[in-house]
Amino acid sequence: MSGHLDLIDLKIIESMGENGRIRLSELAEVVGLSIPSVSERLDKLQKNGIVKGFTMDVDERQLGFDIQAFVRVRVDSSKHYKSFMEHVMKEDEIMECYSVTGEGSHILRVMTHNTGSLEKFLSRIQSWPGVMSTNTSFVLSQLKKTRKIGADIIRNNLQDRQVLITYDEKKSRK
Amino acid sequence: MSGHLDLIDLKIIESMGENGRIRLSELAEVVGLSIPSVSERLDKLQKNGIVKGFTMDVDERQLGFDIQAFVRVRVDSSKHYKSFMEHVMKEDEIMECYSVTGEGSHILRVMTHNTGSLEKFLSRIQSWPGVMSTNTSFVLSQLKKTRKIGADIIRNNLQDRQVLITYDEKKSRK
DNA sequence: TATGAAAACTTGCAAGC
DNA sequence: GCTTGCAAGTTTTCATA
């Protein structure tokens, strides 16, 4: 489905993870290809859905988001899943939402202005149908946040997978 | 310190949060200013540290990262904080690390290839000095992940803060 | 799938308001 | 701090290997 990723694709992914606004001319130099070739590969990566988009990293504190928190939510998901999701999508303060194993069914990463707005937010989500409990951990500081995904690591991942695919093919040929 | 952010700056931040590779010409049209003006504002936002950088969003599953997890770690931080940090920085599988309140002192967002590599990772971090326990939640699915920070929300945040500053100034003038 | 060359567009810089 | 205009650089498109 995704064709085949070669080392050049992986280098493009690595470089743009570090600098999403890198020029195609510079990228072409890095990977050792002409600009049109790099441009075409990038298009394909986007069409494949491997590249989902480009964004900017900001200092949230300076924008007045003094509170960051992880909120574990226990949702009776069988019945109320759809309405829970709709609420999650509408809340601008929820930056990320994951369905997870362990205590609670979901983890939210929340960004908000102050303890007052967080309190309001928490009481709001506790009123959603199916929400049984929440458990909040404040973020005191962010020690690491990286977007770089090394080409060599991806290659290892995919090589492993390749081995599996080859193995399955052999089996099914019998 | 950060001068003053007006509505145009906030629109730039909002637009680039949605599309980090937007052209300055397009951005200029969106905010209703000339290209050099927008360019200059963007430079200032970067120099202020409000804009930290630009990145690309990828589909990690397609790159062979089949396992995502949140790992809560309890670290005896007083003594071992520095060495813990150094380890965290070196591990490519740790995408994010937060110091938090609540059960455990840190939360890690981890991305790895399969259960085998996760197991190795977990036993590695459990061997770091000061790490007392870990608690892992697998990510089953990502329901929301947004980078957009609405201009109107930021404005509300900062207006609130402005009120506080004004109030403090009045007090100290007495 | 890659390249080179031309056209179209984008950006950076300077001068002036 | 904004704009206009020009020069330099960048990206896109297309024909070709």
mmCIF file of C-alpha atoms (C1' of nucleotides) in Angstrom:
data_model
loop_
_atom_site.group_PDB
_atom_site.id
_atom_site.type_symbol
_atom_site.label_atom_id
_atom_site.label_comp_id
_atom_site.label_asym_id
_atom_site.label_seq_id
_atom_site.Cartn_x
_atom_site.Cartn_y
_atom_site.Cartn_z
ATOM 1 C CA MET A 1 0.000 0.000 0.000
ATOM 2 C CA SER A 2 2.714 2.440 0.934
ATOM 3 C CA GLY A 3 4.962 1.285 -1.875
ATOM 4 C CA HIS A 4 8.426 1.021 -0.465
ATOM 5 C CA LEU A 5 10.325 3.420 1.707
ATOM 6 C CA ASP A 6 13.983 3.613 0.908
ATOM 7 C CA LEU A 7 16.733 5.301 2.867
ATOM 8 C CA ILE A 8 16.174 8.571 1.035
ATOM 9 C CA ASP A 9 12.547 8.723 2.136
ATOM 10 C CA LEU A 10 13.645 8.070 5.676
ATOM 11 C CA LYS A 11 16.195 10.856 5.516
ATOM 12 C CA ILE A 12 13.498 13.212 4.277
ATOM 13 C CA ILE A 13 11.308 12.178 7.210
ATOM 14 C CA GLU A 14 14.151 12.646 9.664
ATOM 15 C CA SER A 15 15.139 16.063 8.332
ATOM 16 C CA MET A 16 11.633 17.429 8.210
ATOM 17 C CA GLY A 17 10.914 16.120 11.702
ATOM 18 C CA GLU A 18 13.728 18.341 12.907
ATOM 19 C CA ASN A 19 12.921 21.293 10.684
ATOM 20 C CA GLY A 20 9.519 21.282 9.071
ATOM 21 C CA ARG A 21 10.247 24.443 7.129
ATOM 22 C CA ILE A 22 13.473 23.257 5.539
ATOM 23 C CA ARG A 23 13.762 24.274 1.896
ATOM 24 C CA LEU A 24 13.451 21.628 -0.747
ATOM 25 C CA SER A 25 16.754 22.837 -2.157
ATOM 26 C CA GLU A 26 18.469 22.161 1.145
ATOM 27 C CA LEU A 27 16.723 18.845 1.530
ATOM 28 C CA ALA A 28 17.833 17.889 -1.966
ATOM 29 C CA GLU A 29 21.396 18.574 -0.939
ATOM 30 C CA VAL A 30 21.076 16.548 2.262
ATOM 31 C CA VAL A 31 19.704 13.479 0.532
ATOM 32 C CA GLY A 32 21.767 13.871 -2.629
ATOM 33 C CA LEU A 33 18.962 14.125 -5.164
ATOM 34 C CA SER A 34 17.631 16.845 -7.437
ATOM 35 C CA ILE A 35 14.921 19.183 -6.178
ATOM 36 C CA PRO A 36 12.155 17.795 -8.397
ATOM 37 C CA SER A 37 12.876 14.281 -7.153
ATOM 38 C CA VAL A 38 12.653 15.316 -3.531
ATOM 39 C CA SER A 39 9.486 17.240 -4.233
ATOM 40 C CA GLU A 40 7.902 14.205 -5.856
ATOM 41 C CA ARG A 41 8.860 11.943 -2.955
ATOM 42 C CA LEU A 42 7.409 14.357 -0.457
ATOM 43 C CA ASP A 43 4.152 14.461 -2.416
ATOM 44 C CA LYS A 44 3.976 10.688 -2.344
ATOM 45 C CA LEU A 45 4.664 10.540 1.374
ATOM 46 C CA GLN A 46 1.755 12.907 1.907
ATOM 47 C CA LYS A 47 -0.550 10.947 -0.393
ATOM 48 C CA ASN A 48 0.378 7.729 1.409
ATOM 49 C CA GLY A 49 -0.592 9.357 4.673
ATOM 50 C CA ILE A 50 2.853 8.731 6.119
ATOM 51 C CA VAL A 51 3.302 12.477 6.326
ATOM 52 C CA LYS A 52 0.183 13.870 7.945
ATOM 53 C CA GLY A 53 1.048 17.550 7.989
ATOM 54 C CA PHE A 54 3.289 20.307 9.220
ATOM 55 C CA THR A 55 3.045 22.324 12.387
ATOM 56 C CA MET A 56 4.768 24.817 14.595
ATOM 57 C CA ASP A 57 6.008 24.346 18.145
ATOM 58 C CA VAL A 58 5.235 27.182 20.513
ATOM 59 C CA ASP A 59 6.060 28.047 24.096
ATOM 60 C CA GLU A 60 2.635 27.572 25.623
ATOM 61 C CA ARG A 61 3.531 29.286 28.883
ATOM 62 C CA GLN A 62 4.291 32.515 27.069
ATOM 63 C CA LEU A 63 0.865 32.309 25.461
ATOM 64 C CA GLY A 64 -0.782 32.210 28.853
ATOM 65 C CA PHE A 65 -1.288 28.482 29.188
ATOM 66 C CA ASP A 66 0.156 28.201 32.655
ATOM 67 C CA ILE A 67 -1.428 24.869 33.433
ATOM 68 C CA GLN A 68 -0.740 21.623 31.678
ATOM 69 C CA ALA A 69 -2.112 18.386 33.020
ATOM 70 C CA PHE A 70 -2.671 14.757 32.228
ATOM 71 C CA VAL A 71 -6.173 13.648 33.100
ATOM 72 C CA ARG A 72 -7.000 9.981 33.334
ATOM 73 C CA VAL A 73 -10.662 9.403 32.674
ATOM 74 C CA ARG A 74 -12.702 6.318 33.347
ATOM 75 C CA VAL A 75 -15.469 6.138 30.757
ATOM 76 C CA ASP A 76 -18.184 3.540 30.507
ATOM 77 C CA SER A 77 -17.216 3.342 26.891
ATOM 78 C CA SER A 78 -19.576 0.668 25.596
ATOM 79 C CA LYS A 79 -22.609 2.921 25.817
ATOM 80 C CA HIS A 80 -21.267 6.408 25.852
ATOM 81 C CA TYR A 81 -18.277 6.179 23.551
ATOM 82 C CA LYS A 82 -19.713 8.258 20.727
ATOM 83 C CA SER A 83 -20.908 11.146 22.857
ATOM 84 C CA PHE A 84 -17.644 11.123 24.815
ATOM 85 C CA MET A 85 -15.697 11.476 21.575
ATOM 86 C CA GLU A 86 -17.879 14.341 20.416
ATOM 87 C CA HIS A 87 -17.275 16.192 23.645
ATOM 88 C CA VAL A 88 -13.527 15.570 23.439
ATOM 89 C CA MET A 89 -13.388 16.973 19.914
ATOM 90 C CA LYS A 90 -15.220 20.122 20.905
ATOM 91 C CA GLU A 91 -13.062 20.999 23.912
ATOM 92 C CA ASP A 92 -10.224 23.265 22.835
ATOM 93 C CA GLU A 93 -8.432 22.632 26.099
ATOM 94 C CA ILE A 94 -7.943 18.948 25.239
ATOM 95 C CA MET A 95 -4.857 18.814 23.069
ATOM 96 C CA GLU A 96 -4.601 15.031 22.912
ATOM 97 C CA CYS A 97 -6.807 12.101 23.803
ATOM 98 C CA TYR A 98 -5.711 8.471 23.891
ATOM 99 C CA SER A 99 -7.597 5.306 24.566
ATOM 100 C CA VAL A 100 -5.366 3.276 26.891
ATOM 101 C CA THR A 101 -5.057 0.163 29.012
ATOM 102 C CA GLY A 102 -4.641 0.365 32.781
ATOM 103 C CA GLU A 103 -6.375 2.506 35.354
ATOM 104 C CA GLY A 104 -8.918 4.561 33.453
ATOM 105 C CA SER A 105 -9.896 4.113 29.847
ATOM 106 C CA HIS A 106 -8.530 7.368 28.444
ATOM 107 C CA ILE A 107 -5.702 9.815 28.959
ATOM 108 C CA LEU A 108 -6.149 13.476 28.063
ATOM 109 C CA ARG A 109 -3.408 16.029 27.738
ATOM 110 C CA VAL A 110 -4.973 19.301 28.750
ATOM 111 C CA MET A 111 -3.702 22.843 28.448
ATOM 112 C CA THR A 112 -5.422 25.672 30.216
ATOM 113 C CA HIS A 113 -5.046 29.116 31.633
ATOM 114 C CA ASN A 114 -5.141 28.811 35.394
ATOM 115 C CA THR A 115 -6.452 26.641 38.201
ATOM 116 C CA GLY A 116 -9.849 28.279 37.871
ATOM 117 C CA SER A 117 -10.249 27.308 34.230
ATOM 118 C CA LEU A 118 -8.968 23.813 34.997
ATOM 119 C CA GLU A 119 -11.529 23.420 37.753
ATOM 120 C CA LYS A 120 -14.296 24.441 35.383
ATOM 121 C CA PHE A 121 -12.966 22.068 32.772
ATOM 122 C CA LEU A 122 -12.885 19.144 35.202
ATOM 123 C CA SER A 123 -16.393 19.700 36.419
ATOM 124 C CA ARG A 124 -17.543 19.955 32.827
ATOM 125 C CA ILE A 125 -16.077 16.620 31.822
ATOM 126 C CA GLN A 126 -17.373 14.971 34.967
ATOM 127 C CA SER A 127 -20.854 15.920 33.819
ATOM 128 C CA TRP A 128 -20.514 14.100 30.491
ATOM 129 C CA PRO A 129 -22.581 10.905 30.282
ATOM 130 C CA GLY A 130 -20.502 7.820 30.959
ATOM 131 C CA VAL A 131 -17.645 9.599 32.727
ATOM 132 C CA MET A 132 -17.193 7.729 35.978
ATOM 133 C CA SER A 133 -14.064 9.332 37.425
ATOM 134 C CA THR A 134 -11.072 11.512 36.661
ATOM 135 C CA ASN A 135 -7.576 11.648 38.079
ATOM 136 C CA THR A 136 -5.430 14.681 37.349
ATOM 137 C CA SER A 137 -1.642 15.005 37.324
ATOM 138 C CA PHE A 138 -0.249 18.492 36.926
ATOM 139 C CA VAL A 139 2.750 18.973 34.707
ATOM 140 C CA LEU A 140 5.458 20.735 36.686
ATOM 141 C CA SER A 141 7.900 20.895 33.802
ATOM 142 C CA GLN A 142 8.527 19.448 30.402
ATOM 143 C CA LEU A 143 11.908 17.779 30.400
ATOM 144 C CA LYS A 144 11.919 16.408 26.886
ATOM 145 C CA LYS A 145 9.807 16.760 23.780
ATOM 146 C CA THR A 146 11.172 15.579 20.503
ATOM 147 C CA ARG A 147 9.714 15.127 17.070
ATOM 148 C CA LYS A 148 12.790 13.681 15.443
ATOM 149 C CA ILE A 149 12.476 10.116 14.304
ATOM 150 C CA GLY A 150 15.848 8.817 13.251
ATOM 151 C CA ALA A 151 16.155 7.230 9.825
ATOM 152 C CA ASP A 152 18.185 4.342 11.201
ATOM 153 C CA ILE A 153 15.566 3.492 13.823
ATOM 154 C CA ILE A 154 12.771 3.456 11.263
ATOM 155 C CA ARG A 155 14.882 1.270 9.014
ATOM 156 C CA ASN A 156 15.367 -1.244 11.791
ATOM 157 C CA ASN A 157 11.635 -1.273 12.494
ATOM 158 C CA LEU A 158 10.716 -1.823 8.890
ATOM 159 C CA GLN A 159 13.413 -4.381 8.206
ATOM 160 C CA ASP A 160 12.045 -6.471 11.029
ATOM 161 C CA ARG A 161 8.600 -6.207 9.545
ATOM 162 C CA GLN A 162 9.965 -7.125 6.138
ATOM 163 C CA VAL A 163 11.368 -10.325 7.588
ATOM 164 C CA LEU A 164 7.943 -11.189 8.921
ATOM 165 C CA ILE A 165 6.257 -10.514 5.591
ATOM 166 C CA THR A 166 8.771 -12.674 3.763
ATOM 167 C CA TYR A 167 8.239 -15.430 6.275
ATOM 168 C CA ASP A 168 4.456 -15.294 5.867
ATOM 169 C CA GLU A 169 4.774 -15.443 2.115
ATOM 170 C CA LYS A 170 6.902 -18.557 2.346
ATOM 171 C CA LYS A 171 4.419 -20.204 4.617
ATOM 172 C CA SER A 172 1.467 -19.447 2.379
ATOM 173 C CA ARG A 173 3.263 -20.751 -0.678
ATOM 174 C CA LYS A 174 3.391 -24.243 0.719
ATOM 175 C CA MET B 1 10.110 40.802 27.705
ATOM 176 C CA SER B 2 8.071 39.505 24.822
ATOM 177 C CA GLY B 3 6.986 42.963 23.761
ATOM 178 C CA HIS B 4 3.312 42.784 23.019
ATOM 179 C CA LEU B 5 1.374 40.273 21.042
ATOM 180 C CA ASP B 6 -1.424 41.751 19.017
ATOM 181 C CA LEU B 7 -4.191 39.982 17.175
ATOM 182 C CA ILE B 8 -2.081 39.681 14.029
ATOM 183 C CA ASP B 9 0.640 37.796 15.892
ATOM 184 C CA LEU B 10 -1.992 35.475 17.283
ATOM 185 C CA LYS B 11 -3.404 34.844 13.830
ATOM 186 C CA ILE B 12 0.073 33.991 12.596
ATOM 187 C CA ILE B 13 0.450 31.537 15.466
ATOM 188 C CA GLU B 14 -2.942 29.997 14.772
ATOM 189 C CA SER B 15 -2.349 29.623 11.045
ATOM 190 C CA MET B 16 1.097 28.136 11.381
ATOM 191 C CA GLY B 17 -0.120 25.747 14.045
ATOM 192 C CA GLU B 18 -2.477 24.336 11.447
ATOM 193 C CA ASN B 19 -0.063 24.484 8.539
ATOM 194 C CA GLY B 20 3.574 24.962 9.405
ATOM 195 C CA ARG B 21 4.588 25.124 5.771
ATOM 196 C CA ILE B 22 2.177 27.874 4.790
ATOM 197 C CA ARG B 23 3.733 30.409 2.442
ATOM 198 C CA LEU B 24 4.452 33.869 3.766
ATOM 199 C CA SER B 25 2.451 35.252 0.864
ATOM 200 C CA GLU B 26 -0.600 33.268 1.923
ATOM 201 C CA LEU B 27 -0.073 34.185 5.550
ATOM 202 C CA ALA B 28 0.170 37.850 4.563
ATOM 203 C CA GLU B 29 -3.176 37.556 2.846
ATOM 204 C CA VAL B 30 -4.766 35.835 5.849
ATOM 205 C CA VAL B 31 -3.659 38.498 8.307
ATOM 206 C CA GLY B 32 -4.005 41.426 5.922
ATOM 207 C CA LEU B 33 -0.436 42.686 5.986
ATOM 208 C CA SER B 34 2.424 42.845 3.496
ATOM 209 C CA ILE B 35 4.847 39.957 3.210
ATOM 210 C CA PRO B 36 7.847 41.772 4.737
ATOM 211 C CA SER B 37 5.773 42.719 7.773
ATOM 212 C CA VAL B 38 4.646 39.166 8.328
ATOM 213 C CA SER B 39 8.177 37.926 7.848
ATOM 214 C CA GLU B 40 9.476 40.374 10.415
ATOM 215 C CA ARG B 41 6.827 39.406 12.936
ATOM 216 C CA LEU B 42 7.627 35.754 12.486
ATOM 217 C CA ASP B 43 11.320 36.475 13.074
ATOM 218 C CA LYS B 44 10.480 38.302 16.277
ATOM 219 C CA LEU B 45 8.252 35.484 17.482
ATOM 220 C CA GLN B 46 11.166 33.111 16.984
ATOM 221 C CA LYS B 47 13.635 35.406 18.707
ATOM 222 C CA ASN B 48 11.234 35.799 21.638
ATOM 223 C CA GLY B 49 11.107 32.035 21.931
ATOM 224 C CA ILE B 50 7.341 32.029 21.507
ATOM 225 C CA VAL B 51 7.833 30.086 18.306
ATOM 226 C CA LYS B 52 10.218 27.258 19.090
ATOM 227 C CA GLY B 53 10.382 25.566 15.718
ATOM 228 C CA PHE B 54 8.637 23.715 12.950
ATOM 229 C CA THR B 55 8.004 20.024 12.574
ATOM 230 C CA MET B 56 6.220 17.394 10.590
ATOM 231 C CA ASP B 57 3.499 15.040 11.788
ATOM 232 C CA VAL B 58 3.880 11.468 10.652
ATOM 233 C CA ASP B 59 1.859 8.300 10.944
ATOM 234 C CA GLU B 60 4.048 6.405 13.376
ATOM 235 C CA ARG B 61 2.317 3.087 12.804
ATOM 236 C CA GLN B 62 3.266 3.123 9.141
ATOM 237 C CA LEU B 63 6.871 3.684 10.162
ATOM 238 C CA GLY B 64 6.830 0.511 12.238
ATOM 239 C CA PHE B 65 6.188 2.031 15.651
ATOM 240 C CA ASP B 66 3.389 -0.309 16.576
ATOM 241 C CA ILE B 67 3.613 0.332 20.290
ATOM 242 C CA GLN B 68 2.934 3.592 22.005
ATOM 243 C CA ALA B 69 2.735 3.779 25.762
ATOM 244 C CA PHE B 70 2.633 6.125 28.687
ATOM 245 C CA VAL B 71 5.023 5.072 31.410
ATOM 246 C CA ARG B 72 4.705 6.538 34.862
ATOM 247 C CA VAL B 73 8.027 6.436 36.653
ATOM 248 C CA ARG B 74 8.725 6.937 40.314
ATOM 249 C CA VAL B 75 12.179 8.461 40.678
ATOM 250 C CA ASP B 76 13.979 9.311 43.868
ATOM 251 C CA SER B 77 14.622 12.645 42.266
ATOM 252 C CA SER B 78 16.523 14.471 44.980
ATOM 253 C CA LYS B 79 19.647 12.386 44.531
ATOM 254 C CA HIS B 80 19.378 10.931 41.078
ATOM 255 C CA TYR B 81 17.693 13.684 39.137
ATOM 256 C CA LYS B 82 20.660 14.584 36.961
ATOM 257 C CA SER B 83 21.537 11.086 35.894
ATOM 258 C CA PHE B 84 17.870 10.300 35.258
ATOM 259 C CA MET B 85 17.648 13.274 32.905
ATOM 260 C CA GLU B 86 20.774 12.229 31.059
ATOM 261 C CA HIS B 87 19.350 8.779 30.489
ATOM 262 C CA VAL B 88 16.035 10.206 29.325
ATOM 263 C CA MET B 89 17.758 12.430 26.795
ATOM 264 C CA LYS B 90 19.728 9.562 25.351
ATOM 265 C CA GLU B 91 16.796 7.187 24.827
ATOM 266 C CA ASP B 92 15.363 7.640 21.353
ATOM 267 C CA GLU B 93 12.250 5.739 22.339
ATOM 268 C CA ILE B 94 11.264 8.419 24.848
ATOM 269 C CA MET B 95 9.458 11.053 22.829
ATOM 270 C CA GLU B 96 8.337 13.146 25.777
ATOM 271 C CA CYS B 97 9.135 13.350 29.468
ATOM 272 C CA TYR B 98 7.212 15.389 32.029
ATOM 273 C CA SER B 99 7.755 15.971 35.690
ATOM 274 C CA VAL B 100 4.313 15.640 37.287
ATOM 275 C CA THR B 101 2.368 15.544 40.522
ATOM 276 C CA GLY B 102 0.453 12.461 41.593
ATOM 277 C CA GLU B 103 1.427 8.811 41.529
ATOM 278 C CA GLY B 104 4.943 8.685 40.185
ATOM 279 C CA SER B 105 7.199 11.643 39.638
ATOM 280 C CA HIS B 106 7.465 11.492 35.849
ATOM 281 C CA ILE B 107 5.400 10.545 32.823
ATOM 282 C CA LEU B 108 7.099 9.309 29.668
ATOM 283 C CA ARG B 109 5.501 8.997 26.258
ATOM 284 C CA VAL B 110 7.262 6.103 24.616
ATOM 285 C CA MET B 111 7.187 4.875 21.037
ATOM 286 C CA THR B 112 8.656 1.559 20.107
ATOM 287 C CA HIS B 113 8.585 -1.253 17.642
ATOM 288 C CA ASN B 114 6.999 -4.233 19.355
ATOM 289 C CA THR B 115 6.392 -5.763 22.753
ATOM 290 C CA GLY B 116 9.906 -7.190 22.730
ATOM 291 C CA SER B 117 11.548 -3.804 22.321
ATOM 292 C CA LEU B 118 9.232 -2.329 24.957
ATOM 293 C CA GLU B 119 10.171 -5.039 27.394
ATOM 294 C CA LYS B 120 13.848 -4.327 26.837
ATOM 295 C CA PHE B 121 13.209 -0.631 27.241
ATOM 296 C CA LEU B 122 11.354 -1.117 30.517
ATOM 297 C CA SER B 123 14.029 -3.305 32.033
ATOM 298 C CA ARG B 124 16.616 -0.766 30.948
ATOM 299 C CA ILE B 125 14.933 2.126 32.709
ATOM 300 C CA GLN B 126 14.310 0.043 35.782
ATOM 301 C CA SER B 127 18.056 -0.367 36.060
ATOM 302 C CA TRP B 128 18.700 3.379 36.167
ATOM 303 C CA PRO B 129 19.754 4.638 39.583
ATOM 304 C CA GLY B 130 16.862 6.160 41.522
ATOM 305 C CA VAL B 131 14.093 4.524 39.487
ATOM 306 C CA MET B 132 11.866 2.894 42.066
ATOM 307 C CA SER B 133 8.931 1.698 39.966
ATOM 308 C CA THR B 134 7.225 1.980 36.599
ATOM 309 C CA ASN B 135 3.624 1.636 35.542
ATOM 310 C CA THR B 136 2.848 1.248 31.857
ATOM 311 C CA SER B 137 -0.363 2.064 29.969
ATOM 312 C CA PHE B 138 -0.496 0.983 26.347
ATOM 313 C CA VAL B 139 -2.047 3.323 23.854
ATOM 314 C CA LEU B 140 -4.799 1.497 21.995
ATOM 315 C CA SER B 141 -5.670 4.390 19.749
ATOM 316 C CA GLN B 142 -5.138 8.088 19.389
ATOM 317 C CA LEU B 143 -8.506 9.802 19.334
ATOM 318 C CA LYS B 144 -7.364 13.390 19.128
ATOM 319 C CA LYS B 145 -4.126 15.209 18.570
ATOM 320 C CA THR B 146 -4.219 18.855 17.719
ATOM 321 C CA ARG B 147 -1.586 21.531 17.405
ATOM 322 C CA LYS B 148 -3.925 24.373 16.657
ATOM 323 C CA ILE B 149 -4.119 27.042 19.316
ATOM 324 C CA GLY B 150 -6.919 29.419 18.553
ATOM 325 C CA ALA B 151 -6.144 33.129 18.449
ATOM 326 C CA ASP B 152 -9.240 33.976 20.490
ATOM 327 C CA ILE B 153 -8.290 31.570 23.277
ATOM 328 C CA ILE B 154 -4.787 33.002 23.549
ATOM 329 C CA ARG B 155 -6.218 36.495 23.602
ATOM 330 C CA ASN B 156 -8.471 35.611 26.505
ATOM 331 C CA ASN B 157 -5.540 34.110 28.380
ATOM 332 C CA LEU B 158 -3.358 37.140 27.895
ATOM 333 C CA GLN B 159 -6.077 39.676 28.583
ATOM 334 C CA ASP B 160 -6.630 38.037 31.947
ATOM 335 C CA ARG B 161 -2.937 38.276 32.670
ATOM 336 C CA GLN B 162 -2.900 41.910 31.587
ATOM 337 C CA VAL B 163 -5.616 42.694 34.117
ATOM 338 C CA LEU B 164 -3.490 41.156 36.827
ATOM 339 C CA ILE B 165 -0.432 43.145 35.827
ATOM 340 C CA THR B 166 -2.375 46.376 35.800
ATOM 341 C CA TYR B 167 -3.764 45.591 39.219
ATOM 342 C CA ASP B 168 -0.320 44.886 40.656
ATOM 343 C CA GLU B 169 1.023 48.132 39.275
ATOM 344 C CA LYS B 170 -1.774 50.068 40.928
ATOM 345 C CA LYS B 171 -1.083 48.390 44.219
ATOM 346 C CA SER B 172 2.633 49.099 44.114
ATOM 347 C CA ARG B 173 2.070 52.749 43.291
ATOM 348 C CA LYS B 174 0.449 53.392 46.650
ATOM 349 C "C1'" DT C 1 11.949 7.234 -11.100
ATOM 350 C "C1'" DA C 2 15.403 10.821 -11.970
ATOM 351 C "C1'" DT C 3 16.976 14.922 -14.276
ATOM 352 C "C1'" DG C 4 17.590 19.727 -16.531
ATOM 353 C "C1'" DA C 5 15.776 23.943 -18.098
ATOM 354 C "C1'" DA C 6 12.245 27.534 -18.309
ATOM 355 C "C1'" DA C 7 8.331 29.831 -16.205
ATOM 356 C "C1'" DA C 8 6.030 31.299 -12.189
ATOM 357 C "C1'" DC C 9 6.203 32.338 -7.821
ATOM 358 C "C1'" DT C 10 8.250 33.562 -3.211
ATOM 359 C "C1'" DT C 11 11.309 35.816 -0.259
ATOM 360 C "C1'" DG C 12 14.833 39.273 1.423
ATOM 361 C "C1'" DC C 13 16.543 43.793 1.242
ATOM 362 C "C1'" DA C 14 16.549 48.750 0.875
ATOM 363 C "C1'" DA C 15 14.520 53.236 0.832
ATOM 364 C "C1'" DG C 16 10.777 56.023 2.160
ATOM 365 C "C1'" DC C 17 6.559 57.109 4.819
ATOM 366 C "C1'" DG D 1 6.334 49.532 12.321
ATOM 367 C "C1'" DC D 2 4.290 49.360 7.572
ATOM 368 C "C1'" DT D 3 4.767 49.510 2.551
ATOM 369 C "C1'" DT D 4 6.485 49.289 -2.312
ATOM 370 C "C1'" DG D 5 9.664 47.666 -5.784
ATOM 371 C "C1'" DC D 6 13.592 45.218 -7.285
ATOM 372 C "C1'" DA D 7 16.991 41.527 -7.109
ATOM 373 C "C1'" DA D 8 17.974 36.961 -5.766
ATOM 374 C "C1'" DG D 9 16.506 32.644 -4.760
ATOM 375 C "C1'" DT D 10 13.049 28.771 -4.774
ATOM 376 C "C1'" DT D 11 9.544 25.758 -6.452
ATOM 377 C "C1'" DT D 12 6.765 23.789 -10.093
ATOM 378 C "C1'" DT D 13 6.029 21.964 -14.467
ATOM 379 C "C1'" DC D 14 7.192 19.531 -18.422
ATOM 380 C "C1'" DA D 15 9.909 17.192 -21.749
ATOM 381 C "C1'" DT D 16 13.350 13.745 -21.846
ATOM 382 C "C1'" DA D 17 16.487 9.864 -20.516
#
